XYZ file of C-alpha atoms in Angstrom:
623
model
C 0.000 0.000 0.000
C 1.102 3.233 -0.458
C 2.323 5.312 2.527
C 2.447 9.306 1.913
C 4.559 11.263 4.091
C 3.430 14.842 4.936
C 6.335 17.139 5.914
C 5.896 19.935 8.890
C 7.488 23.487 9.006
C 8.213 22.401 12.393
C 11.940 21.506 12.540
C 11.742 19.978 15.871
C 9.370 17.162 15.191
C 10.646 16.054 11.359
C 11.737 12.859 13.096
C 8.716 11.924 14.712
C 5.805 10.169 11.892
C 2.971 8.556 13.030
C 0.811 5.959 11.192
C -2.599 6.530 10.211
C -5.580 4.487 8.747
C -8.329 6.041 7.591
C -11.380 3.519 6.505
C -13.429 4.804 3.322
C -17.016 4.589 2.511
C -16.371 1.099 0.578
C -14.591 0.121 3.739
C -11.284 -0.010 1.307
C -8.416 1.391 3.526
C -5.932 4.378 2.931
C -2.983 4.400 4.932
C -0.465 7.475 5.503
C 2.048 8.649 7.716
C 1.611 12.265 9.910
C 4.255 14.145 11.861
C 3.385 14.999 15.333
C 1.971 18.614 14.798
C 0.260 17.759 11.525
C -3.146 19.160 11.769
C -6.576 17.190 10.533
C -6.907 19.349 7.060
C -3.459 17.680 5.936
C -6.057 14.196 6.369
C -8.774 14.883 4.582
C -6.796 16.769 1.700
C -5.440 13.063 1.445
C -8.289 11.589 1.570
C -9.949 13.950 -0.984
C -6.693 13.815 -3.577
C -7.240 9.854 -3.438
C -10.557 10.308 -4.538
C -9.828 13.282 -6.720
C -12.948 15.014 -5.186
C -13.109 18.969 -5.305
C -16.701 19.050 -3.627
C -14.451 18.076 0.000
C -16.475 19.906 2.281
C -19.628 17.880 2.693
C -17.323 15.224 4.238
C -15.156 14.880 7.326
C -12.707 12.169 9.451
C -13.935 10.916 12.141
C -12.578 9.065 15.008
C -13.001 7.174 18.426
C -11.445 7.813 21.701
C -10.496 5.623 24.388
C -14.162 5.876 26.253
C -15.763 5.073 22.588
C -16.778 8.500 22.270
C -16.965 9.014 18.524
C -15.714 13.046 17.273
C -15.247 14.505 14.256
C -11.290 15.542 13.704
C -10.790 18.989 13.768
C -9.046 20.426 10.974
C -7.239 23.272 12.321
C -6.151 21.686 15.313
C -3.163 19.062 15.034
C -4.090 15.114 14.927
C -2.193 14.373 17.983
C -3.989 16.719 20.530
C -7.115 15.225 19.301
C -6.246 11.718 19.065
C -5.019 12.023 22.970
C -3.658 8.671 24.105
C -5.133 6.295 21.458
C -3.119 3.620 20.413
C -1.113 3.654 17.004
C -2.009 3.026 14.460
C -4.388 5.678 14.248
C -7.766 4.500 13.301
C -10.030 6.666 11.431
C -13.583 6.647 8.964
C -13.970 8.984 6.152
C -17.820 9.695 6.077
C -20.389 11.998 5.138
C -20.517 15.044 8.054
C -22.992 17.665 6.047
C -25.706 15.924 3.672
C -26.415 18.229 0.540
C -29.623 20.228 1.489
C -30.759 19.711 -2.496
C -28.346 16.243 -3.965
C -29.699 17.758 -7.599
C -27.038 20.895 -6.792
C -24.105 18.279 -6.720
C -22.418 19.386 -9.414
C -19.534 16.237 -9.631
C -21.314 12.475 -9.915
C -17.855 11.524 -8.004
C -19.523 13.408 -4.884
C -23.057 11.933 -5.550
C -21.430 8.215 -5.344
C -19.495 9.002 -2.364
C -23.274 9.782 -0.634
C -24.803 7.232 -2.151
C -22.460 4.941 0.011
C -23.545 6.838 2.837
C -26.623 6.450 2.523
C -26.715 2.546 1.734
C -24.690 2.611 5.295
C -27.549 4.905 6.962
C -30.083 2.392 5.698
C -27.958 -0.643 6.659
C -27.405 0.272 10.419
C -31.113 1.995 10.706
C -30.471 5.797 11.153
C -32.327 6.267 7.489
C -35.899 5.216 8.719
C -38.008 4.060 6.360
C -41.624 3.341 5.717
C -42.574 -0.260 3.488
C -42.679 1.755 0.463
C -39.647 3.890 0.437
C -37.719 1.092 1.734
C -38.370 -1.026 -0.809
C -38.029 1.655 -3.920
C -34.664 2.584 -2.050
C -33.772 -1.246 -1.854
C -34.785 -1.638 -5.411
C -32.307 1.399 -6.719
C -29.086 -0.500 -4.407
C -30.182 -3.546 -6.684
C -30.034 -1.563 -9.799
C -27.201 0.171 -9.425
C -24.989 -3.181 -8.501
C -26.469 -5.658 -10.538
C -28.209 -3.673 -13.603
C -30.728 -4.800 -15.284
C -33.031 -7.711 -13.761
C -31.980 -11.300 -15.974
C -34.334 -14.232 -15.116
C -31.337 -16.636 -16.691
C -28.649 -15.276 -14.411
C -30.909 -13.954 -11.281
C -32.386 -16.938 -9.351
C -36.380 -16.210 -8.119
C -35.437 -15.379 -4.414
C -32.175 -13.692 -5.698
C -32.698 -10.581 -3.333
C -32.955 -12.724 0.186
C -29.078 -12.770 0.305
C -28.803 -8.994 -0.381
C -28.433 -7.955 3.171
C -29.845 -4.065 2.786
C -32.221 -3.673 5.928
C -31.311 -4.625 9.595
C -33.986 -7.164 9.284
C -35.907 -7.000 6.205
C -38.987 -9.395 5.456
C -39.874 -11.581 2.769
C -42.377 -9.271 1.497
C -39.987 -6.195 1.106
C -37.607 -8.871 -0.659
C -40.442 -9.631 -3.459
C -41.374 -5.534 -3.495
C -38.060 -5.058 -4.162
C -37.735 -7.323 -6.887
C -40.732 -6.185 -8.610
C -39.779 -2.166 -8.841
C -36.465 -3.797 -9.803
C -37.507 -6.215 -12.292
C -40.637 -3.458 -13.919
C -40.031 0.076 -13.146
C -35.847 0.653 -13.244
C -35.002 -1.727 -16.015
C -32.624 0.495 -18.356
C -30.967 2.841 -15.685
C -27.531 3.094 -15.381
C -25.774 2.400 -12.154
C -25.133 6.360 -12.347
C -28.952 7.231 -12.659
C -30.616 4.496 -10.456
C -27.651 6.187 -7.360
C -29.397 9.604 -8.728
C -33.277 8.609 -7.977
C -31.833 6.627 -4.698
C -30.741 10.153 -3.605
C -33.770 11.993 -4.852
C -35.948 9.838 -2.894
C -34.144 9.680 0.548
C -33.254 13.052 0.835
C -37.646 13.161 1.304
C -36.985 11.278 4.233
C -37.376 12.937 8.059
C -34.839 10.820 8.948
C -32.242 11.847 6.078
C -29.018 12.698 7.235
C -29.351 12.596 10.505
C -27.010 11.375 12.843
C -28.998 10.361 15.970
C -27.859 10.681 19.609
C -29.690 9.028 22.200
C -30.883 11.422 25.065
C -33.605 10.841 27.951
C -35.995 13.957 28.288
C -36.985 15.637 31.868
C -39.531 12.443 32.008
C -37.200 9.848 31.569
C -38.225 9.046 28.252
C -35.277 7.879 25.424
C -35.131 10.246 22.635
C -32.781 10.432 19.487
C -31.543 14.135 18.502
C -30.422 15.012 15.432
C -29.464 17.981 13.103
C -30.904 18.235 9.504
C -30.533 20.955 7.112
C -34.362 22.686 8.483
C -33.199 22.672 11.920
C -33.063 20.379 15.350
C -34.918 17.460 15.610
C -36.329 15.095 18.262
C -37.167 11.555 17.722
C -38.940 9.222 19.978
C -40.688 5.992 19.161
C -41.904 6.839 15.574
C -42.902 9.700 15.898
C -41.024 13.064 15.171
C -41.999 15.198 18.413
C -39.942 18.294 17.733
C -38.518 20.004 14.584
C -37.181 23.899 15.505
C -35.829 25.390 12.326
C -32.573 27.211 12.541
C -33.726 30.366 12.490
C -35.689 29.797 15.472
C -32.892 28.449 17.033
C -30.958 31.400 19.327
C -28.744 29.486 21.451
C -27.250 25.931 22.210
C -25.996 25.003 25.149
C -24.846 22.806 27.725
C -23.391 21.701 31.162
C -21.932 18.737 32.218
C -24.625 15.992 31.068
C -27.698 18.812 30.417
C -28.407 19.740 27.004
C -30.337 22.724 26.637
C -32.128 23.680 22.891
C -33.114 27.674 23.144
C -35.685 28.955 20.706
C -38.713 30.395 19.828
C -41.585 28.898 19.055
C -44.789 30.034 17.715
C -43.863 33.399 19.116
C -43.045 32.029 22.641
C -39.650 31.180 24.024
C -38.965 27.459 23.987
C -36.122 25.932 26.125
C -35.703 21.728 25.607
C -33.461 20.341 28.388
C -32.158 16.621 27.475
C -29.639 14.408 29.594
C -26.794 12.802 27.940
C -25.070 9.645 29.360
C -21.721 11.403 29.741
C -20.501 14.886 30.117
C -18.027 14.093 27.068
C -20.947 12.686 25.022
C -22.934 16.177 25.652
C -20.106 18.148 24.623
C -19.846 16.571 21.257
C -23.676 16.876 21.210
C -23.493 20.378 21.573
C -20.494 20.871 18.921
C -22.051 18.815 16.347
C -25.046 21.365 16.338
C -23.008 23.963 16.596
C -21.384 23.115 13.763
C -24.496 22.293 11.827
C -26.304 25.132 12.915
C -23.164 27.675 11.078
C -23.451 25.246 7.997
C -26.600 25.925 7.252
C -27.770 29.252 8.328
C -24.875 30.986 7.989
C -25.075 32.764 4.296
C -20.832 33.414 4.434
C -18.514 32.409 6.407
C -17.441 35.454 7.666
C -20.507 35.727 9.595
C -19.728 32.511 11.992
C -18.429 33.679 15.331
C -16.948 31.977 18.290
C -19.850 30.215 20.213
C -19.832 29.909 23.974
C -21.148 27.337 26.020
C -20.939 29.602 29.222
C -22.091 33.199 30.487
C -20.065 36.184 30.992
C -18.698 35.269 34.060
C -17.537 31.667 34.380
C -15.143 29.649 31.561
C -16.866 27.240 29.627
C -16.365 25.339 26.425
C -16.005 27.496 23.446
C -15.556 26.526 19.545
C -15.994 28.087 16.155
C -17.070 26.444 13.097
C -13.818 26.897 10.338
C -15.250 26.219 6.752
C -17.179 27.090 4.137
C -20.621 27.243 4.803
C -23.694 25.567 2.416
C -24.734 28.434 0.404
C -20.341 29.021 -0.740
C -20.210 25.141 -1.048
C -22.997 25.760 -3.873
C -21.816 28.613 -5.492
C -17.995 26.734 -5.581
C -19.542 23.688 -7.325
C -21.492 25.412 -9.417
C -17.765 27.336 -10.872
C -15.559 23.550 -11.524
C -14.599 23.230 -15.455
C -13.299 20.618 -14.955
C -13.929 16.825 -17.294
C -15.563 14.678 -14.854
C -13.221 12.539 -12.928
C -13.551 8.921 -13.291
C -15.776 7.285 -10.689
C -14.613 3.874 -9.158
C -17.381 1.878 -8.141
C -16.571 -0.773 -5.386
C -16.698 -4.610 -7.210
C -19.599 -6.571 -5.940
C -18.841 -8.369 -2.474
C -15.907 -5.757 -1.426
C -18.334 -3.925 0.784
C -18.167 -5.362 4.590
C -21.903 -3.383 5.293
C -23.351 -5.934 3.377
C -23.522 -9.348 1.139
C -23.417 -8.379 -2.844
C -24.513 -10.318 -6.139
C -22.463 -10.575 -9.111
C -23.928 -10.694 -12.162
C -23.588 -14.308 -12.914
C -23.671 -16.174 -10.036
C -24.914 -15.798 -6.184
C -21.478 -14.769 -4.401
C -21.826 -14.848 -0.780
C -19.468 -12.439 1.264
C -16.357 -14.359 2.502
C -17.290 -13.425 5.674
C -20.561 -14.906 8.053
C -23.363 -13.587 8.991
C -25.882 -13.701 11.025
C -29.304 -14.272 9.591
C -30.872 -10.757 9.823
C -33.980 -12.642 8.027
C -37.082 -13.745 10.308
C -38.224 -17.190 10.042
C -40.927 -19.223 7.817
C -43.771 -18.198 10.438
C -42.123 -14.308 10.525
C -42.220 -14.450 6.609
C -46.059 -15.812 6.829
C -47.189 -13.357 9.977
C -45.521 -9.999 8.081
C -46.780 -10.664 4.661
C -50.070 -11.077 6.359
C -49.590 -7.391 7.841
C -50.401 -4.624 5.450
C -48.493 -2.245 7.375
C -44.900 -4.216 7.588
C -41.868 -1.971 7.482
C -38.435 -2.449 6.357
C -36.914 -1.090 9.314
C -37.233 -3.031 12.750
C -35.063 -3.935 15.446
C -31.365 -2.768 14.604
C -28.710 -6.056 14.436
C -25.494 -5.932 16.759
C -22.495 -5.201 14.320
C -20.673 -8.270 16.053
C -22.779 -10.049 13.393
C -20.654 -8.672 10.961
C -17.112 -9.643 11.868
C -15.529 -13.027 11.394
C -15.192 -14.836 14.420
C -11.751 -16.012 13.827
C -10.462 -12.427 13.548
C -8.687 -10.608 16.674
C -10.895 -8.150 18.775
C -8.841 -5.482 17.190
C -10.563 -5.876 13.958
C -14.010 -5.578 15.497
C -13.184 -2.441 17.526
C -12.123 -0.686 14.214
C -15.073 -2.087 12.539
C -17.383 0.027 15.155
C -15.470 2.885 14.923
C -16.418 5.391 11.916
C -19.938 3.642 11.062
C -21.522 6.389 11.479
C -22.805 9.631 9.333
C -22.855 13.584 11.223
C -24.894 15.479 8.868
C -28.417 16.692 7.999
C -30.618 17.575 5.275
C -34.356 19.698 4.378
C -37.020 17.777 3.289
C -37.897 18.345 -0.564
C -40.113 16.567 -2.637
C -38.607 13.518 -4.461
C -37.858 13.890 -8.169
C -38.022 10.723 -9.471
C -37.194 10.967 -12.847
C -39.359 9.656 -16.121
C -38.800 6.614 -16.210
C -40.513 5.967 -12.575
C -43.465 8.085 -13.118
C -45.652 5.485 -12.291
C -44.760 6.169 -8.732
C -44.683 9.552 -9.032
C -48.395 10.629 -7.786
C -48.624 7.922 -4.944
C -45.062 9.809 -3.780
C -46.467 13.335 -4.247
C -49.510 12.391 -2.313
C -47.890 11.123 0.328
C -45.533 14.132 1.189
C -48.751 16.368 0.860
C -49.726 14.597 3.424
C -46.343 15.040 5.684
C -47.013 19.127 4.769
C -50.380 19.253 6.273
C -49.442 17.095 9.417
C -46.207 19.465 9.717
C -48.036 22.698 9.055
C -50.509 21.839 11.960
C -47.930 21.323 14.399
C -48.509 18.409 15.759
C -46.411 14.966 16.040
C -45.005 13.834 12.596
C -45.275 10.017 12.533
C -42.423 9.015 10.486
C -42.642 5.024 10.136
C -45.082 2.210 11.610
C -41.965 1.232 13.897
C -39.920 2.822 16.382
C -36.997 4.689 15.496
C -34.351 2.844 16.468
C -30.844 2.721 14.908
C -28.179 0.530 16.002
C -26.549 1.194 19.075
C -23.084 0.232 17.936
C -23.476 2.580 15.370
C -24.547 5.768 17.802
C -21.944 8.669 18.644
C -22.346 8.285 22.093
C -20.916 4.729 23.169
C -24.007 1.848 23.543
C -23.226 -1.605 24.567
C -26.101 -3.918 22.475
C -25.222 -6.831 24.918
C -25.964 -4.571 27.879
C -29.080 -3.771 26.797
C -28.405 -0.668 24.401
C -30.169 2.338 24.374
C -32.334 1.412 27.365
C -29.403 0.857 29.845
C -27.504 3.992 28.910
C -28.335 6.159 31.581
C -28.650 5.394 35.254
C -31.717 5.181 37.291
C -31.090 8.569 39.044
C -31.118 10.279 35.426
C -34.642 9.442 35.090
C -37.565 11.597 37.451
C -39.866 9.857 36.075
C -38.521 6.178 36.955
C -37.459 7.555 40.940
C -41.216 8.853 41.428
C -42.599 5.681 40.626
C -40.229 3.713 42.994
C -40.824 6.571 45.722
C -44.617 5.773 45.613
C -44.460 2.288 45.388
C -41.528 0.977 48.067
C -43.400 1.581 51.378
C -39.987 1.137 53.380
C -38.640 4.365 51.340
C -42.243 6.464 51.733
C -41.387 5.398 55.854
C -37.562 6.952 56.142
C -39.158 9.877 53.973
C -41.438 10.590 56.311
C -39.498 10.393 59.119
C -37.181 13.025 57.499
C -40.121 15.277 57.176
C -40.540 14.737 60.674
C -37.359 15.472 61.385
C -36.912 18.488 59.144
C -39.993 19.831 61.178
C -38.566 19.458 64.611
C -35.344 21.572 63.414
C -37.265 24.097 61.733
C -39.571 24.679 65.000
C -35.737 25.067 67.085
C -34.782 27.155 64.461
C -37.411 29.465 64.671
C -37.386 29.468 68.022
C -33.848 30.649 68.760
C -33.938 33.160 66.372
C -36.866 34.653 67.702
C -34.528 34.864 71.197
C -32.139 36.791 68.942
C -32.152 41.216 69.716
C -31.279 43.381 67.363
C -32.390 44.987 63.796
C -28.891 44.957 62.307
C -28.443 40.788 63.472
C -31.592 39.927 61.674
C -31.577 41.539 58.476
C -28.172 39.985 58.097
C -29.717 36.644 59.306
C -32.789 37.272 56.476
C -29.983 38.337 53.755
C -28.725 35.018 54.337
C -31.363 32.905 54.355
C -32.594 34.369 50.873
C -31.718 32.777 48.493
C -32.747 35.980 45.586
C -31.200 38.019 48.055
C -27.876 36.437 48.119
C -27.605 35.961 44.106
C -28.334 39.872 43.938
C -25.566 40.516 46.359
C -23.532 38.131 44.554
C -24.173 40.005 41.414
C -23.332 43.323 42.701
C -20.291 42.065 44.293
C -19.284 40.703 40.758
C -19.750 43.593 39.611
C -17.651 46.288 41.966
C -14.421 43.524 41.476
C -14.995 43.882 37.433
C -15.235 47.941 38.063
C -12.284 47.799 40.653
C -9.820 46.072 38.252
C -10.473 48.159 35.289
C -9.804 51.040 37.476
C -6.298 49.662 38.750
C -5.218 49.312 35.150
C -7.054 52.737 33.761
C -5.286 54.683 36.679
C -1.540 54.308 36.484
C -2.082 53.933 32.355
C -3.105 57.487 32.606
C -1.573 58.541 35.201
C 1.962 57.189 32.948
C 0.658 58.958 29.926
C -0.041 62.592 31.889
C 2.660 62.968 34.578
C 5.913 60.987 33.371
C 8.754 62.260 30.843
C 8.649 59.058 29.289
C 9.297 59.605 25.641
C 8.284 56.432 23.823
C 6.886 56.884 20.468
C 3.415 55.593 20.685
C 3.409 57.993 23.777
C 4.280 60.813 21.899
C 1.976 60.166 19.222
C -0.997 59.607 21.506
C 0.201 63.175 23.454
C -0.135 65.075 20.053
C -3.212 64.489 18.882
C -5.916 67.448 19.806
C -8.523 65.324 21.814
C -5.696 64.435 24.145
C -4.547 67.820 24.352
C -7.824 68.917 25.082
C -8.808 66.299 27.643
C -5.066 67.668 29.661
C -5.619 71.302 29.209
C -9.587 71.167 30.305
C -10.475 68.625 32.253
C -6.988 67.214 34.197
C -5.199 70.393 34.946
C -7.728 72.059 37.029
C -8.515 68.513 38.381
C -4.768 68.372 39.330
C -4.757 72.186 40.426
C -8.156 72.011 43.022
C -6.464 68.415 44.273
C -3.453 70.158 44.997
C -5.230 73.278 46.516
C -7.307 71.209 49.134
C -4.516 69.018 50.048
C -2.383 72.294 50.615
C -5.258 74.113 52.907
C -5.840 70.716 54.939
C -2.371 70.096 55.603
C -2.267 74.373 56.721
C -5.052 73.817 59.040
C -3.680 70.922 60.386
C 0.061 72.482 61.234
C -1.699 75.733 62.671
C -3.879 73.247 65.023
């Protein structure tokens, strides 16, 4: 493999390389070598020169830490800081981190491939939720676009149930599948069925978004995600919130507490959401950040440094450094270039899932795990009208050959995941699928009335639920997953209930009560003993609680007034009174308002100072 060395300015650390691996969205590898102060841009300008791709900045690196905390590598910031003490060799995905808002405005069908990949991944691991019939006109555009045409001498009648696409997918998505692929996409090229694949998911509530699992002040697990309209909440199938970016004022958050401030329907709106860990908050809270300046922003110039703190205590801070959507646009929209050749995986390479060739039925070389229901499933779901592609998501441990180290599964968990969101357009399916073209428009009429009143959006007849390997925040699937990820005491909801129910703990709670009262009555009682105005408006300035925040605030205040004086004062007392004859002292002593500032204001200051000072100290030698 070839091994690129990038060279540093920085003398000090030429001897010092570092190996990298960065996994790419065919799960091929690319392998480099970094010096320690190397910075992330140096990686994905690799990455992007591999590929030849000019339309870079809808992608990003990401990585894992020690604590399985997934984060995006920062490009102005060197690889080392960020890596911290992982081991070498570096491990690292290449994946999509901003989904196009319109995929019709990608200029390059280099870039459109590259998200097409994505998306097959989003759709593979379950963050790309989709109803029966989306699933299987999505499933039926994969087919297309790796195996062409449908040919009943080379394609066996159940050719599809090997073509892992779904988590679990059902014997009656399999033959939906095959009949859009067999009736409705014969003649597209692998180029234009990966076109009408993107058309139609980018419709999709679920498109691009990159969900992290949060409990809600009731307890209750939610996914959050960013899309291109705004922030969005997810729980069960339903989509409960959507607050579009412009409504959005301020993110924030502290320790595990994620806070959403907006306005809504003219009325302030403030979401609060618990994370599992304080690190897995943090990356919550950049990751919108950083989606929110995407998006919105119209240039880049007008992104500013975003604080997760007030005025007076040090927080978190970061600033978004990149080109925003609307430049990303106008750039593509400028390349003269011919279009660069686009190198589609072979069949089978892919580790997401198990690919046909076009003559025979190649199983993957390595096993999997039947993600397929049984005879009875395949009898009770084709009996259901309402069956969905998307159920229960499958543990990624499916995926890996058992005779391979431990190593090889921890990398394959590490960058199979997507950071990046997208509006909701109508699909534009293109001519030849026009059959499907008013049941589609009919549908998302529907979605515009159910979003314009305000309500709920129900987004699938399942539950959202992607797979917990696959989340930013780490999720153990054997320990339960999503459920298990926070701790009783997170949940209000969950301690109320056991408070009412466990008569032992309503009995110590009372006698607290009981206790509390007793101290309270002594309390009172001795202060009532107390003399004195000046002792017990003290005593009440201490007991307040509003009281004591005010006083806090004012004593804040005098310190912040009291320091800026002891630097104002000898700065002008240097410029006015000494003979020192530096040159941006001389230059600020020239100029008229200076002049008129000494001549008006601080000489007669000076001269009434001087004349009190001189009468006090008269008075006192005559006493």
């Amino acid at each position: 493999m070839k091994m690129l060395r990038f060279r540093s300015p920085s003398i000090r650390s030429l001897d010092q390389e570092i190996l990298c691996t960065i996994r790419l969205l065919d799960d091929s590898e690319l392998s480099c070598s970094i010096q320690k102060d190397t910075k992330g841009q140096f990686l994905l300008d690799h990455v992007c020169n591999h590929y030849n791709l000019l339309e870079k900045d809808y992608f990003g690196i990401r990585y894992v830490d020690p604590e399985k905390q997934r984060h995006w590598l920062e490009p102005n910031k060197p690889v080392v800081r960020q890596m911290k003490s992982a081991h070498q060799p570096y491990m690292m995905c290449f994946r999509v981190k901003f989904y196009p808002h319109e995929p019709m405005k990608i200029k390059e069908e280099l870039t459109r491939y590259l998200l097409y990949l994505q998306l097959k991944r989003d759709i593979y691991h379950g963050r790309l939720l989709c109803p029966f019939v989306e699933a299987a006109y999505l499933g039926a555009c994969i087919v297309q676009a790796e195996l062409g045409d449908y040919d009943a001498e080379e394609h066996p009648c159940d050719y599809i149930r090997d073509f892992k696409l779904f988590p679990k997918q059902s014997l009656k998505l399999e033959r939906k599948i095959m009949e859009i692929h067999k009736n409705e996409l014969r003649g597209q090229s692998a180029a234009l069925a990966e076109l009408n694949m993107l058309q139609r998911a980018h419709s999709l509530e679920t498109y691009g978004v990159d969900p992290h699992p949060c409990k809600d002040f009731t307890g209750a697990t939610a996914f959050l995600g960013f899309t291109a309209t705004g922030f969005v909440v997810f729980q069960g199938n339903k989509r409960i919130h959507l607050l579009k970016w412009m409504d959005v004022s301020k993110l924030k958050f502290e320790g595990k507490t994620f806070y959403v401030i907006g306005i809504q329907k003219e009325k302030k709106l403030v979401l609060t959401f618990h994370t599992s860990t304080p690190a897995a908050c943090k990356h919550l809270w950049k990751c919108g950040v950083e989606n929110q300046a995407f998006y919105k922003c119209a240039k880049s110039s007008q992104i500013k440094t975003v604080s997760s703190s007030n005025i007076f205590f040090k927080g978190s801070r970061f600033r978004y450094s990149g080109r925003v959507a609307k430049e990303v646009i106008e750039a593509s929209s400028k390349i003269q270039r011919d279009a660069p050749e686009v190198r589609r995986a072979q069949f089978g390479q892919s580790r997401s899932f198990n690919s046909l060739s076009h003559k025979n039925l190649i199983m993957n070389m390595e096993p999997l795990v039947p993600a397929l229901p049984s005879t009875n499933e395949y009898e009770e779901t084709a009996a259901d009208s309402g069956a969905v592609a998307v159920k229960d998501s499958v543990p990624l441990s499916s995926l890996e050959p058992p005779a391979e180290p431990a190593a090889a599964e921890h990398r394959s968990v590490k960058g199979d995941t997507s950071a990046s969101s997208n509006d909701l357009q109508p699909p534009c399916v293109s001519t030849e699928n026009s059959n499907l073209r008013p049941q589609a428009l009919k549908d998302e009429d529907g979605f515009e009335e159910e979003e314009e009143a305000g309500g709920a959006l129900t987004i699938s007849e399942t539950a959202y639920s992607p797979c917990a390997s696959m989340l930013p925040s780490p999720v153990d699937d054997s320990q339960g997953g999503v459920d298990l990820l926070f701790s009783p005491v997170q949940s209000p909801a969950r301690l109320l209930r056991e408070l009412h129910a466990d008569p032992d703990i309503q009995a110590q709670l009372e006698a607290e009560r009981a206790r509390d009262r007793a101290y309270e009555r002594t309390r009172l009682a001795a202060r009532s003993q107390m003399s004195g105005v000046l002792t017990n408006s003290l005593r009440l300035l201490s007991s307040n609680e509003r009281v004591n925040a005010c006083m806090l605030s004012v004593v804040r205040f005098v310190s912040v007034v009291v320091g800026v004086l002891l630097v104002t004062v000898p700065a002008l007392l240097l410029l006015l009174e000494s003979d020192i004859n530096w040159s941006f002292l001389h230059e600020i002593r020239q100029t008229p308002e200076f002049e008129q500032f000494h001549y008006e204001y601080y000489c007669p200051l000076r001269r009434w100072i001087l004349c009190r000072i001189s009468m006090a100290m008269e008075n006192l030698w005559s006493d």
